[in-house]
Structure formats: structure tokens, C-alpha cells
GROMACS .gro file of C-alpha atoms in nm:
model
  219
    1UNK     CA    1   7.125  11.052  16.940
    2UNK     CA    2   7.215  10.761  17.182
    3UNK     CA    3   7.117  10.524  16.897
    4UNK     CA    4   7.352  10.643  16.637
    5UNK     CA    5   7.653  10.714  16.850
    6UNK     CA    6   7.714  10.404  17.069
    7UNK     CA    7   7.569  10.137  16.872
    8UNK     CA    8   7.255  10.101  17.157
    9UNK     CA    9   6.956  10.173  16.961
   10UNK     CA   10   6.902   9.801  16.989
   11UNK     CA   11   6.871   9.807  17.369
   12UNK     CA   12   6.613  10.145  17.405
   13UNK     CA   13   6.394   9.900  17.129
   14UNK     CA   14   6.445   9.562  17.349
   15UNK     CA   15   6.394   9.812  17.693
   16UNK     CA   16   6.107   9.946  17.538
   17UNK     CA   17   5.901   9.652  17.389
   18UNK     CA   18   5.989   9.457  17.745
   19UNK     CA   19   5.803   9.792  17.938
   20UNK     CA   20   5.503   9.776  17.712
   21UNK     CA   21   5.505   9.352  17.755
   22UNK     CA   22   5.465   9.466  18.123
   23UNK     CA   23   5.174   9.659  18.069
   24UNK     CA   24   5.011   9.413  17.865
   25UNK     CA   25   5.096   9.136  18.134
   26UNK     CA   26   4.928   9.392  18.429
   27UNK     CA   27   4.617   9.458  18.203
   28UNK     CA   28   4.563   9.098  18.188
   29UNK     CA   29   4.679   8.952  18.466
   30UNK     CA   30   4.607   9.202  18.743
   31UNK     CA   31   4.231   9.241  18.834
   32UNK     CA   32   4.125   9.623  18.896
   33UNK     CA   33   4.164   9.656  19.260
   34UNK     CA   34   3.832   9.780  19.485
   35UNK     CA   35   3.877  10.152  19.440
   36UNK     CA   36   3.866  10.055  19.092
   37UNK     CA   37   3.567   9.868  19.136
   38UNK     CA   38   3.398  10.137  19.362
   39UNK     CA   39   3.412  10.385  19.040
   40UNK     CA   40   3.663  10.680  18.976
   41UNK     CA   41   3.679  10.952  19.311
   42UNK     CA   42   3.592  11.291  19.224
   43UNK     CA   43   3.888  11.532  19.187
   44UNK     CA   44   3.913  11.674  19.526
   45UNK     CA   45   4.146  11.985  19.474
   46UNK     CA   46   4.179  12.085  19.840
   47UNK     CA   47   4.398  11.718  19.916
   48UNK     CA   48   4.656  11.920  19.765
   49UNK     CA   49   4.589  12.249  19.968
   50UNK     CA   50   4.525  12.062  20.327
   51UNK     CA   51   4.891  11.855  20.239
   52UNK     CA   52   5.045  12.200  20.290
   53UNK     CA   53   4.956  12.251  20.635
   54UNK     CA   54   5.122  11.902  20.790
   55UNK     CA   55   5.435  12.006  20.894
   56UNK     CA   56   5.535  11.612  20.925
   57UNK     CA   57   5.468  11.595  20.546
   58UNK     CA   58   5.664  11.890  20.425
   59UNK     CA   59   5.961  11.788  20.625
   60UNK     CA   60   5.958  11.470  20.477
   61UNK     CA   61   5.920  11.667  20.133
   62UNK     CA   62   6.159  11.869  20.160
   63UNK     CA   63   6.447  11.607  20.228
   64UNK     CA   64   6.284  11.420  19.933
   65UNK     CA   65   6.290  11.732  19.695
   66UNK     CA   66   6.683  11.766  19.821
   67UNK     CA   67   6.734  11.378  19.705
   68UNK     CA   68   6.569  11.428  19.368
   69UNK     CA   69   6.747  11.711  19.344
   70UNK     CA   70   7.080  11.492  19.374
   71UNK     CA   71   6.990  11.111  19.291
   72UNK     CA   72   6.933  11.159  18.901
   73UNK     CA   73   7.138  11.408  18.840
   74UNK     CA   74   7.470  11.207  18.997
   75UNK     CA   75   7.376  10.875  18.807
   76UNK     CA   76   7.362  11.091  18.451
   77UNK     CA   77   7.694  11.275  18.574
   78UNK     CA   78   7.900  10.942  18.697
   79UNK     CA   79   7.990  10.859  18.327
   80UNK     CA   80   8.075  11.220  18.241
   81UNK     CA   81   8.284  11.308  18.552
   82UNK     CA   82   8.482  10.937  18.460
   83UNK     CA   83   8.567  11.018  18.119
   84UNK     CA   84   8.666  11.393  18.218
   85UNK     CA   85   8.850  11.320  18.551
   86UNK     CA   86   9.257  11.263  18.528
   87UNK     CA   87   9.274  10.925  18.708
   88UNK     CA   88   9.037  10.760  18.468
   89UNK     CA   89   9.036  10.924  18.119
   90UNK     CA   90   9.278  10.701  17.993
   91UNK     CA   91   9.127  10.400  18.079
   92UNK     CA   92   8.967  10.214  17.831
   93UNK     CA   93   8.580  10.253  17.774
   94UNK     CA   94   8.445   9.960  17.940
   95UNK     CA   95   8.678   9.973  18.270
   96UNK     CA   96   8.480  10.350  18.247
   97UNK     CA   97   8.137  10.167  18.205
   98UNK     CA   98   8.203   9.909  18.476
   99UNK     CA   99   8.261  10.173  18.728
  100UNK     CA  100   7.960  10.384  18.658
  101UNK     CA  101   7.774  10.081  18.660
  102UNK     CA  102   7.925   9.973  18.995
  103UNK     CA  103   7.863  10.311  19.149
  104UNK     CA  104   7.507  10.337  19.067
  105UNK     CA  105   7.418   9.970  19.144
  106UNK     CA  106   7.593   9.995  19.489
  107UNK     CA  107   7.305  10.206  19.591
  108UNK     CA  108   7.052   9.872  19.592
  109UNK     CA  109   7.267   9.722  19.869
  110UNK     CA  110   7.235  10.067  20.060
  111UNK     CA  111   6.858  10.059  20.054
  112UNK     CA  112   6.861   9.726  20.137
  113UNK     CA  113   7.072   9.800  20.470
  114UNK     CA  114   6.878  10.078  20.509
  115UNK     CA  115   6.504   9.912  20.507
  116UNK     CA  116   6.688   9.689  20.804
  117UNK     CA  117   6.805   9.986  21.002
  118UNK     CA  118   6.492  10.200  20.973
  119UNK     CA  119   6.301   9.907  21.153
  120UNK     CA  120   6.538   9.963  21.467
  121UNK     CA  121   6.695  10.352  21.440
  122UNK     CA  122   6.336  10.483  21.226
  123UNK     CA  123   6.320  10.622  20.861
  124UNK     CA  124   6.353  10.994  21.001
  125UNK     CA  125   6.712  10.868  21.144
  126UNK     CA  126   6.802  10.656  20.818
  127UNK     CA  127   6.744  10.945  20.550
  128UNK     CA  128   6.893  11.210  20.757
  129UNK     CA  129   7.204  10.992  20.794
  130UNK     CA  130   7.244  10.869  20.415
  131UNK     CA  131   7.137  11.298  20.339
  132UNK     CA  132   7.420  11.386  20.511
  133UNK     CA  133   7.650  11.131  20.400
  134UNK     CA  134   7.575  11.195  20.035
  135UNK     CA  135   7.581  11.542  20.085
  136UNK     CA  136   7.948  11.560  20.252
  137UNK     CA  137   8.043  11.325  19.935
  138UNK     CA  138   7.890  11.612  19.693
  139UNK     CA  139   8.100  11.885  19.932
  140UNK     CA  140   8.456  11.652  19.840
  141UNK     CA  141   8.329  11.616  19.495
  142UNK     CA  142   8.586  11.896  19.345
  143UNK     CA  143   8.864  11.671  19.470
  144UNK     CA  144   8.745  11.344  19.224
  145UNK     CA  145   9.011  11.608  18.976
  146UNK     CA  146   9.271  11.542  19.175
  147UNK     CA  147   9.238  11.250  19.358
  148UNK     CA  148   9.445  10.939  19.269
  149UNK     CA  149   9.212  10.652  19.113
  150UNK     CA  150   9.148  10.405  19.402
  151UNK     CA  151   9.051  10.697  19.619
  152UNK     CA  152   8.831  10.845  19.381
  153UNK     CA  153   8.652  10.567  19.294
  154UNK     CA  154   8.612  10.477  19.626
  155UNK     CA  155   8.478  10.845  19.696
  156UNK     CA  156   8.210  10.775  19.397
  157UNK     CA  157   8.117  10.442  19.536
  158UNK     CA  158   8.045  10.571  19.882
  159UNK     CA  159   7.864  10.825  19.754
  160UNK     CA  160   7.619  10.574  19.510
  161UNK     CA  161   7.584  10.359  19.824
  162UNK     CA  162   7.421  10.670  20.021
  163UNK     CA  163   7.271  10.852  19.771
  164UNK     CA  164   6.947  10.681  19.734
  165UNK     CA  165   6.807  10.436  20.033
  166UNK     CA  166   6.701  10.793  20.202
  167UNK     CA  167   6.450  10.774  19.881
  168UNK     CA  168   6.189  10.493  20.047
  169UNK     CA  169   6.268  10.648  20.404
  170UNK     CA  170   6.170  10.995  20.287
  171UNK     CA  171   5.822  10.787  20.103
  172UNK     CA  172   5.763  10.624  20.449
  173UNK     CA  173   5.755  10.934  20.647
  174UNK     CA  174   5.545  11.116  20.416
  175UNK     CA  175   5.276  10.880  20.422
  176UNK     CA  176   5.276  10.852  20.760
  177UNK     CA  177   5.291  11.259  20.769
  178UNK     CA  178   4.996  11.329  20.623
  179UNK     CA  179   4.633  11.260  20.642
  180UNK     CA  180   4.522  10.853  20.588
  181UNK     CA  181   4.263  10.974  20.320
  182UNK     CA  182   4.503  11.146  20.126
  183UNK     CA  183   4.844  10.922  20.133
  184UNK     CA  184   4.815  10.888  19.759
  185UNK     CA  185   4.779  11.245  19.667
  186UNK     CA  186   5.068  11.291  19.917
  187UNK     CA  187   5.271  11.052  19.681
  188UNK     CA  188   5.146  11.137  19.378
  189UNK     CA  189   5.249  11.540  19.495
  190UNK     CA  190   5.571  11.459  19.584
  191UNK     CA  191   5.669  11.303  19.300
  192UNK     CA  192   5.552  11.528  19.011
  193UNK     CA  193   5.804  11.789  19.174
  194UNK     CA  194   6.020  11.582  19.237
  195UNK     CA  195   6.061  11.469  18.944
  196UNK     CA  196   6.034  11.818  18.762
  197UNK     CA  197   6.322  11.917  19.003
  198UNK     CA  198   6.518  11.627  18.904
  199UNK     CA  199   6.493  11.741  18.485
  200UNK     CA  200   6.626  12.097  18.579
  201UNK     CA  201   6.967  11.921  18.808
  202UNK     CA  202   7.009  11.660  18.525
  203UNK     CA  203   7.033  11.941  18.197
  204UNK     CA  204   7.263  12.170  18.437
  205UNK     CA  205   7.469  11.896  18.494
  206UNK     CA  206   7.517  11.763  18.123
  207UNK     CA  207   7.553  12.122  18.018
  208UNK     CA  208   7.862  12.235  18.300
  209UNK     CA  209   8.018  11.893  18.329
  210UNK     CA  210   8.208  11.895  17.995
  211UNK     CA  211   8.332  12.274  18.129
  212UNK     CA  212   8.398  12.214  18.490
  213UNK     CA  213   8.488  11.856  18.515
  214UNK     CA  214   8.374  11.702  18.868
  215UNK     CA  215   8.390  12.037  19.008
  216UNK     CA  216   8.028  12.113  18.872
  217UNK     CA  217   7.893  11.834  19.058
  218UNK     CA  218   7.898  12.039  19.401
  219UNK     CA  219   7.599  12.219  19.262
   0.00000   0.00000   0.00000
């Protein structure tokens, strides 16, 4: 497991006891809202059904689905694809580490640049631009094997800059795709498959990485 083989059990017990301090701290410090106060809603099953007839919603979906599909996936493959990849195999373990790190905490300044352009281009414009982006950096992925380092890197780092601010652009046009009463559900929805998709991409990529190299990464 991760804590016997890298000396990190530590952290998963300090990451852990800090998430459950953050409960406690809501619970106490964060009165119930008025929905809360109103009483629990009843289960209204046909939210789900109705969400499936708003086109807006289920093109926003769908480009969200695609993202999931990518976003998690990438981030677990980054440190794989370094260690396996010619340029940087034989660099020492924490050059490896700072990279990944750098490539997947790149992607805060993109959604930051992105929450600034969607308020004069739109969120439909700003996720189908970082989509397509991301998506032409998956397409070169089979050349991180045979790339040089600089350009490799920089390949990875353009591609965790644009691989995730179409996440809150894709969340804005779903809520404003689908019906006021049922925003939540829409949410809610969205990410429980999401989410599911995301599990499948990550074990495929964890499984074919080690075989393939970077090359698996196009899927």
C-alpha cells in the first residue's frame, strides 16, 4: 500500500484527521441553512427524468462527462508516464515529484484565467476552448516517448493548465441549462457519473501505463 512503500502513511493520517477537523468545524460553526430549516424535500424521482429532456443540460453534461473522463485520470498518470518516459527516468525522484506536482497545480492558474474570460467570451466559449486544447495535448501524448525533456515537459504543463478550468464552466452552464427547481439534482446527477466515469479512466490507466508508456494516455 501507499503507506508501506513511500514512507507516506503519515500524511493520509494528518490528511485525514485535518478532513474530519473540517467537518467538526462545519457542524459547529455553520448554522443549517433554510431548506434545512424548512424540513427534508420529498424524493422527487422525476427531477432526474425531466433533466433528460433539456438539451442545454446534456450538452453541458456531456463535455463534463468528457473532462471527468480525462481530468483524474491524467493527474494519477503524470507520475507514471515521468518515471516510464526516456527524458525523465533517470532523473532523480524528487526532480520527478516536482514536475508532477507542477503540472497538476498549473491547472489552478488556468481556472483562474478562465473564471476572467468566461465573464467576457461566456463559459460555453471557455470549456470548449480548454476541451479542445487538452484534447489536442492527449492526441500528441504518444510523442512525451520521444520527445526531448524541455519539450515534453512543456507538452505536460500545457496540458495541466487546460485540462481542468473547463470543469466550473461546464458546472455553470449546467445550472443555467436546466430547470431553477432542480439545479441541485442537476449537480448532484452530474457528478455521481462523473465521477463513476472517472474510477473506470483512472484503473485503465494504472493498469496500461506500466505496458504502453505515455502512449496509453491517448485513450
Amino acid at each position: 500500500g501507499v503507506g508501506s512503500s513511500g514512507g507516506v502513511g503519515w500524511l493520509l493520517h494528518c490528511l485525514s484527521s485535518f478532513a474530519l477537523a473540517g467537518g467538526v468545524l462545519l457542524a459547529i460553526c455553520v448554522p443549517p441553512g433554510p431548506a434545512w430549516r424548512r424540513g427534508a424535500a420529498r424524493v422527487n424521482v422525476q427531477a432526474a427524468t425531466t433533466l433528460w429532456g433539456e438539451k442545454a443540460y446534456l450538452n453541458a453534461l456531456y463535455g463534463y462527462l468528457g473532462h471527468m473522463w480525462e481530468l483524474y485520470a491524467f493527474w494519477a498518470s503524470v507520475p507514471l508516464v515521468l518515471a516510464k518516459m526516456p527524458a525523465t527516468a533517470g532523473m532523480p525522484l524528487q526532480a520527478r515529484a516536482l514536475i508532477a506536482f507542477a503540472v497538476m497545480a498549473v491547472g489552478a492558474v488556468g481556472c483562474v484565467v478562465g473564471g476572467y474570460a468566461s465573464q467576457r467570451w461566456g463559459s460555453a466559449a471557455v470549456a470548449a476552448a480548454n476541451l479542445a486544447v487538452s484534447g489536442g495535448c492527449c492526441v500528441a501524448s504518444p510523442l512525451l516517448g520521444l520527445l526531448p525533456v524541455t519539450p515534453a515537459v512543456m507538452l505536460l504543463l500545457l496540458w495541466g493548465l487546460t485540462v481542468i478550468p473547463d470543469s466550473p464552466q461546464c458546472s455553470a452552464l449546467m445550472a443555467k441549462g436546466s430547470p431553477q427547481e432542480y439545479v441541485a439534482t442537476a449537480l448532484t446527477l452530474a457528478n455521481c457519473v462523473g465521477f463513476s466515469v472517472t474510477l473506470v479512466s483512472i484503473q485503465l490507466m494504472t493498469w496500461l501505463i506500466p505496458s504502453y508508456g505515455a502512449s496509453a494516455m491517448l485513450l
